[in-house]
Amino acid sequence: MQTLTYEFPADRPPARRAHVGVVGSGDLEVLMTPANGAAHVRVRTSVDGFDTVWRTVLERFFARHPVAASFELNDFGATPGVVTLRLRQAIEEGRA
């Protein structure tokens, strides 16, 4: 089990909290809480050694979607495509 933390510049807080996905084989749970000034991301993953992949996927996502929120990602082997999908679902659910 590995915990990774990241912070990205962001200026668009969502209107409300969101919870999408599940912690299951090949999937990812995302919990999003509105915040100010930055995107704070904590990743808990069952797969060690993918720090660079996580950083790259999250940098790309938050460069396109500067959502100011705290994100908790609970991973059980999700692919980069699933990570991006779940993050998009969370920001969509967080809209008013």
Coordinates of N, CA, C and O in Angstrom, one line a residue:
M1 N 0.9 -1.2 0.0 CA 0.0 0.0 0.0 C 0.9 1.2 0.0 O 1.8 1.3 0.8
Q2 N 0.6 2.2 -0.8 CA 1.4 3.4 -1.0 C 0.4 4.6 -0.9 O -0.7 4.6 -1.5
T3 N 0.9 5.7 -0.3 CA 0.1 6.9 -0.2 C 1.0 8.0 -0.9 O 2.1 8.2 -0.6
L4 N 0.4 8.7 -1.9 CA 1.0 9.8 -2.6 C 0.2 11.0 -2.4 O -1.0 11.0 -2.4
T5 N 0.9 12.2 -2.3 CA 0.2 13.4 -2.2 C 0.7 14.4 -3.3 O 1.9 14.5 -3.6
Y6 N -0.2 15.2 -3.8 CA 0.1 16.2 -4.9 C -0.7 17.4 -4.7 O -1.8 17.4 -4.1
E7 N -0.2 18.5 -5.2 CA -0.9 19.8 -5.2 C -0.7 20.4 -6.6 O 0.4 20.5 -7.1
F8 N -1.8 20.9 -7.1 CA -1.8 21.6 -8.4 C -2.6 22.9 -8.3 O -3.5 23.0 -7.6
P9 N -2.1 23.9 -9.1 CA -2.8 25.2 -9.1 C -4.2 25.0 -9.6 O -4.4 24.3 -10.6
A10 N -5.2 25.6 -9.0 CA -6.6 25.5 -9.4 C -7.4 26.7 -8.9 O -7.0 27.3 -7.9
D11 N -8.4 27.2 -9.7 CA -9.1 28.3 -9.3 C -10.6 28.2 -9.5 O -11.4 29.1 -9.4
R12 N -11.1 27.0 -9.7 CA -12.5 26.8 -10.0 C -13.1 25.8 -9.0 O -13.1 24.6 -9.3
P13 N -13.6 26.2 -7.8 CA -14.1 25.2 -6.9 C -15.5 24.7 -7.4 O -16.2 25.4 -8.0
P14 N -15.7 23.4 -7.1 CA -17.0 22.9 -7.5 C -18.1 23.4 -6.6 O -17.8 23.8 -5.5
A15 N -19.4 23.2 -7.0 CA -20.5 23.7 -6.2 C -20.8 22.8 -5.0 O -21.3 23.2 -4.0
R16 N -20.4 21.5 -5.1 CA -20.7 20.6 -4.0 C -19.7 19.4 -4.0 O -19.0 19.2 -4.9
R17 N -19.8 18.6 -2.9 CA -19.0 17.4 -2.8 C -19.5 16.4 -3.9 O -20.6 16.4 -4.4
A18 N -18.5 15.4 -4.1 CA -18.9 14.3 -5.0 C -18.2 13.0 -4.5 O -17.1 13.1 -3.9
H19 N -18.9 11.9 -4.9 CA -18.3 10.6 -4.6 C -18.6 9.7 -5.7 O -19.8 9.5 -6.0
V20 N -17.6 9.2 -6.4 CA -17.8 8.3 -7.6 C -16.9 7.1 -7.5 O -15.8 7.2 -6.9
G21 N -17.3 6.1 -8.2 CA -16.5 4.9 -8.3 C -16.5 4.1 -7.0 O -17.1 4.4 -6.0
V22 N -15.8 2.9 -7.0 CA -15.7 2.0 -5.9 C -14.2 1.5 -5.8 O -13.5 1.6 -6.8
V23 N -13.9 1.1 -4.6 CA -12.6 0.4 -4.5 C -12.8 -1.1 -4.8 O -13.3 -1.8 -4.0
G24 N -12.4 -1.4 -6.0 CA -12.6 -2.8 -6.5 C -11.6 -3.1 -7.5 O -10.9 -2.2 -8.1
S25 N -11.4 -4.3 -7.9 CA -10.3 -4.7 -8.8 C -10.4 -3.9 -10.1 O -11.4 -3.8 -10.8
G26 N -9.3 -3.2 -10.4 CA -9.2 -2.4 -11.6 C -10.0 -1.1 -11.6 O -10.2 -0.4 -12.6
D27 N -10.5 -0.7 -10.4 CA -11.3 0.5 -10.3 C -10.7 1.5 -9.3 O -9.7 1.3 -8.7
L28 N -11.4 2.6 -9.2 CA -11.0 3.7 -8.4 C -12.1 4.4 -7.7 O -13.1 4.7 -8.4
E29 N -12.0 4.8 -6.5 CA -13.0 5.6 -5.8 C -12.4 7.0 -5.7 O -11.3 7.2 -5.3
V30 N -13.3 8.0 -6.0 CA -12.9 9.4 -5.9 C -13.8 10.1 -4.9 O -15.0 10.1 -5.1
L31 N -13.3 10.8 -3.9 CA -14.0 11.6 -3.0 C -13.5 13.1 -3.2 O -12.3 13.3 -3.1
M32 N -14.4 14.0 -3.6 CA -14.0 15.4 -3.9 C -14.8 16.3 -2.9 O -16.0 16.2 -2.8
T33 N -14.0 17.2 -2.3 CA -14.6 18.2 -1.4 C -14.1 19.6 -1.9 O -12.9 19.8 -2.1
P34 N -15.0 20.6 -2.1 CA -14.6 21.9 -2.6 C -13.6 22.5 -1.6 O -13.6 22.3 -0.4
A35 N -12.6 23.3 -2.2 CA -11.6 24.0 -1.5 C -11.3 25.3 -2.3 O -11.9 25.5 -3.3
N36 N -10.3 26.0 -1.7 CA -10.0 27.3 -2.4 C -8.5 27.3 -2.8 O -7.7 26.8 -2.0
G37 N -8.2 27.8 -3.9 CA -6.8 28.1 -4.3 C -5.9 27.0 -4.9 O -4.9 27.3 -5.5
A38 N -6.3 25.7 -4.8 CA -5.5 24.6 -5.3 C -6.3 23.3 -5.3 O -7.3 23.2 -4.6
A39 N -5.8 22.4 -6.1 CA -6.3 21.0 -6.0 C -5.3 20.2 -5.2 O -4.1 20.2 -5.5
H40 N -5.8 19.7 -4.1 CA -5.0 18.8 -3.2 C -5.4 17.4 -3.4 O -6.6 17.1 -3.3
V41 N -4.5 16.6 -3.8 CA -4.8 15.2 -4.1 C -4.0 14.2 -3.3 O -2.8 14.3 -3.2
R42 N -4.7 13.3 -2.7 CA -4.1 12.2 -1.9 C -4.5 10.9 -2.6 O -5.7 10.6 -2.7
V43 N -3.5 10.1 -3.0 CA -3.8 8.8 -3.7 C -3.4 7.7 -2.7 O -2.2 7.7 -2.2
R44 N -4.3 6.8 -2.5 CA -3.9 5.6 -1.7 C -4.1 4.4 -2.7 O -5.2 4.2 -3.3
T45 N -3.0 3.8 -3.0 CA -3.0 2.8 -4.0 C -2.4 1.4 -3.5 O -1.5 1.4 -2.7
S46 N -3.0 0.4 -4.1 CA -2.5 -1.0 -3.7 C -1.3 -1.4 -4.5 O -0.7 -2.4 -4.3
V47 N -1.0 -0.6 -5.5 CA 0.1 -0.9 -6.5 C 1.3 0.1 -6.2 O 1.2 1.2 -6.5
D48 N 2.4 -0.5 -5.7 CA 3.6 0.4 -5.5 C 4.4 0.6 -6.7 O 4.4 -0.2 -7.7
G49 N 5.1 1.7 -6.8 CA 6.1 2.0 -7.8 C 5.6 2.7 -9.0 O 6.3 2.8 -10.0
F50 N 4.4 3.3 -9.0 CA 3.8 4.0 -10.2 C 3.7 5.5 -9.9 O 2.9 6.2 -10.5
D51 N 4.6 6.0 -9.1 CA 4.6 7.4 -8.7 C 4.6 8.3 -10.0 O 3.9 9.3 -10.1
T52 N 5.5 8.0 -10.9 CA 5.7 8.8 -12.1 C 4.4 8.8 -13.0 O 4.0 9.8 -13.5
V53 N 3.8 7.6 -13.1 CA 2.6 7.5 -13.9 C 1.5 8.4 -13.2 O 0.8 9.1 -13.9
W54 N 1.3 8.2 -11.9 CA 0.3 9.0 -11.2 C 0.5 10.5 -11.4 O -0.4 11.2 -11.7
R55 N 1.8 11.0 -11.2 CA 2.1 12.4 -11.4 C 1.7 12.9 -12.8 O 1.1 13.9 -13.0
T56 N 2.1 12.1 -13.8 CA 1.8 12.5 -15.2 C 0.3 12.6 -15.5 O -0.2 13.5 -16.1
V57 N -0.4 11.6 -15.1 CA -1.9 11.5 -15.3 C -2.5 12.7 -14.6 O -3.4 13.4 -15.2
L58 N -2.2 13.0 -13.4 CA -2.8 14.1 -12.6 C -2.4 15.4 -13.1 O -3.2 16.4 -13.2
E59 N -1.1 15.6 -13.5 CA -0.7 16.9 -14.1 C -1.5 17.2 -15.3 O -1.9 18.3 -15.5
R60 N -1.7 16.2 -16.2 CA -2.5 16.4 -17.4 C -3.9 16.8 -17.1 O -4.5 17.7 -17.7
F61 N -4.5 16.1 -16.2 CA -5.9 16.3 -15.9 C -6.1 17.7 -15.3 O -6.9 18.5 -15.8
F62 N -5.3 18.1 -14.3 CA -5.5 19.4 -13.7 C -5.0 20.6 -14.5 O -5.4 21.7 -14.3
A63 N -4.2 20.3 -15.5 CA -3.8 21.4 -16.5 C -5.1 21.7 -17.4 O -5.3 22.9 -17.7
R64 N -5.9 20.7 -17.6 CA -7.2 20.9 -18.4 C -8.4 21.3 -17.5 O -9.3 21.9 -18.0
H65 N -8.4 20.8 -16.3 CA -9.5 21.0 -15.4 C -9.0 21.6 -14.0 O -8.8 20.8 -13.1
P66 N -8.8 22.9 -13.9 CA -8.2 23.5 -12.7 C -9.3 23.6 -11.6 O -9.7 24.6 -11.2
V67 N -9.7 22.4 -11.1 CA -10.8 22.4 -10.1 C -10.2 22.5 -8.7 O -9.3 21.6 -8.3
A68 N -10.6 23.5 -8.0 CA -10.0 23.7 -6.6 C -10.8 22.9 -5.6 O -11.9 23.2 -5.2
A69 N -10.2 21.8 -5.2 CA -10.9 20.9 -4.3 C -9.9 19.9 -3.7 O -8.7 19.9 -4.2
S70 N -10.3 19.3 -2.6 CA -9.5 18.2 -2.1 C -10.0 16.9 -2.7 O -11.2 16.6 -2.6
F71 N -9.1 16.1 -3.2 CA -9.5 14.8 -3.8 C -8.8 13.7 -3.0 O -7.6 13.7 -2.8
E72 N -9.6 12.7 -2.7 CA -9.1 11.5 -2.1 C -9.3 10.4 -3.1 O -10.5 10.1 -3.5
L73 N -8.3 9.8 -3.6 CA -8.4 8.7 -4.6 C -7.9 7.4 -4.0 O -6.8 7.3 -3.5
N74 N -8.8 6.5 -3.9 CA -8.6 5.1 -3.4 C -8.5 4.1 -4.5 O -9.6 3.8 -5.1
D75 N -7.3 3.7 -4.8 CA -7.1 2.9 -6.0 C -6.9 1.4 -5.8 O -6.2 1.0 -4.8
F76 N -7.4 0.6 -6.7 CA -7.2 -0.8 -6.6 C -6.8 -1.3 -8.0 O -7.5 -2.1 -8.6
G77 N -5.7 -0.7 -8.6 CA -5.2 -1.1 -9.9 C -5.8 -0.5 -11.1 O -5.8 -1.1 -12.2
A78 N -6.4 0.7 -10.9 CA -7.0 1.4 -12.1 C -6.0 1.8 -13.1 O -4.9 2.2 -12.8
T79 N -6.4 1.8 -14.4 CA -5.5 2.2 -15.5 C -5.6 3.7 -15.5 O -6.6 4.3 -15.0
P80 N -4.7 4.4 -16.2 CA -4.8 5.8 -16.4 C -6.1 6.3 -17.0 O -6.6 7.3 -16.6
G81 N -6.6 5.5 -17.9 CA -7.9 5.9 -18.5 C -9.1 5.9 -17.5 O -9.9 6.8 -17.5
V82 N -9.1 4.9 -16.6 CA -10.1 4.9 -15.5 C -9.9 6.0 -14.6 O -10.9 6.6 -14.1
V83 N -8.7 6.4 -14.3 CA -8.4 7.5 -13.4 C -9.0 8.8 -13.9 O -9.7 9.5 -13.3
T84 N -8.7 9.0 -15.2 CA -9.2 10.2 -15.9 C -10.7 10.2 -15.9 O -11.4 11.2 -15.6
L85 N -11.3 9.1 -16.2 CA -12.8 9.0 -16.3 C -13.4 9.3 -14.9 O -14.3 10.1 -14.8
R86 N -12.9 8.7 -13.8 CA -13.4 8.9 -12.5 C -13.3 10.4 -12.1 O -14.2 10.9 -11.5
L87 N -12.2 11.0 -12.4 CA -12.0 12.4 -12.0 C -13.0 13.3 -12.8 O -13.6 14.2 -12.2
R88 N -13.2 13.0 -14.0 CA -14.2 13.7 -14.8 C -15.6 13.5 -14.3 O -16.4 14.5 -14.2
Q89 N -15.9 12.3 -13.9 CA -17.2 12.1 -13.3 C -17.4 12.9 -12.0 O -18.5 13.4 -11.7
A90 N -16.3 12.9 -11.2 CA -16.4 13.7 -9.9 C -16.7 15.1 -10.2 O -17.5 15.7 -9.5
I91 N -15.9 15.8 -11.1 CA -16.2 17.2 -11.3 C -17.5 17.4 -11.9 O -18.2 18.5 -11.7
E92 N -18.0 16.5 -12.8 CA -19.3 16.6 -13.3 C -20.4 16.6 -12.2 O -21.3 17.3 -12.2
E93 N -20.2 15.6 -11.3 CA -21.2 15.5 -10.2 C -21.1 16.7 -9.3 O -22.1 17.0 -8.6
G94 N -20.0 17.3 -9.2 CA -19.8 18.4 -8.3 C -20.4 19.7 -8.8 O -20.4 20.7 -8.1
R95 N -20.8 19.7 -10.0 CA -21.4 21.0 -10.6 C -22.9 21.1 -10.1 O -23.5 20.1 -9.8
A96 N -23.3 22.3 -10.0 CA -24.7 22.5 -9.4 C -25.8 22.1 -10.4 O -25.6 22.0 -11.5

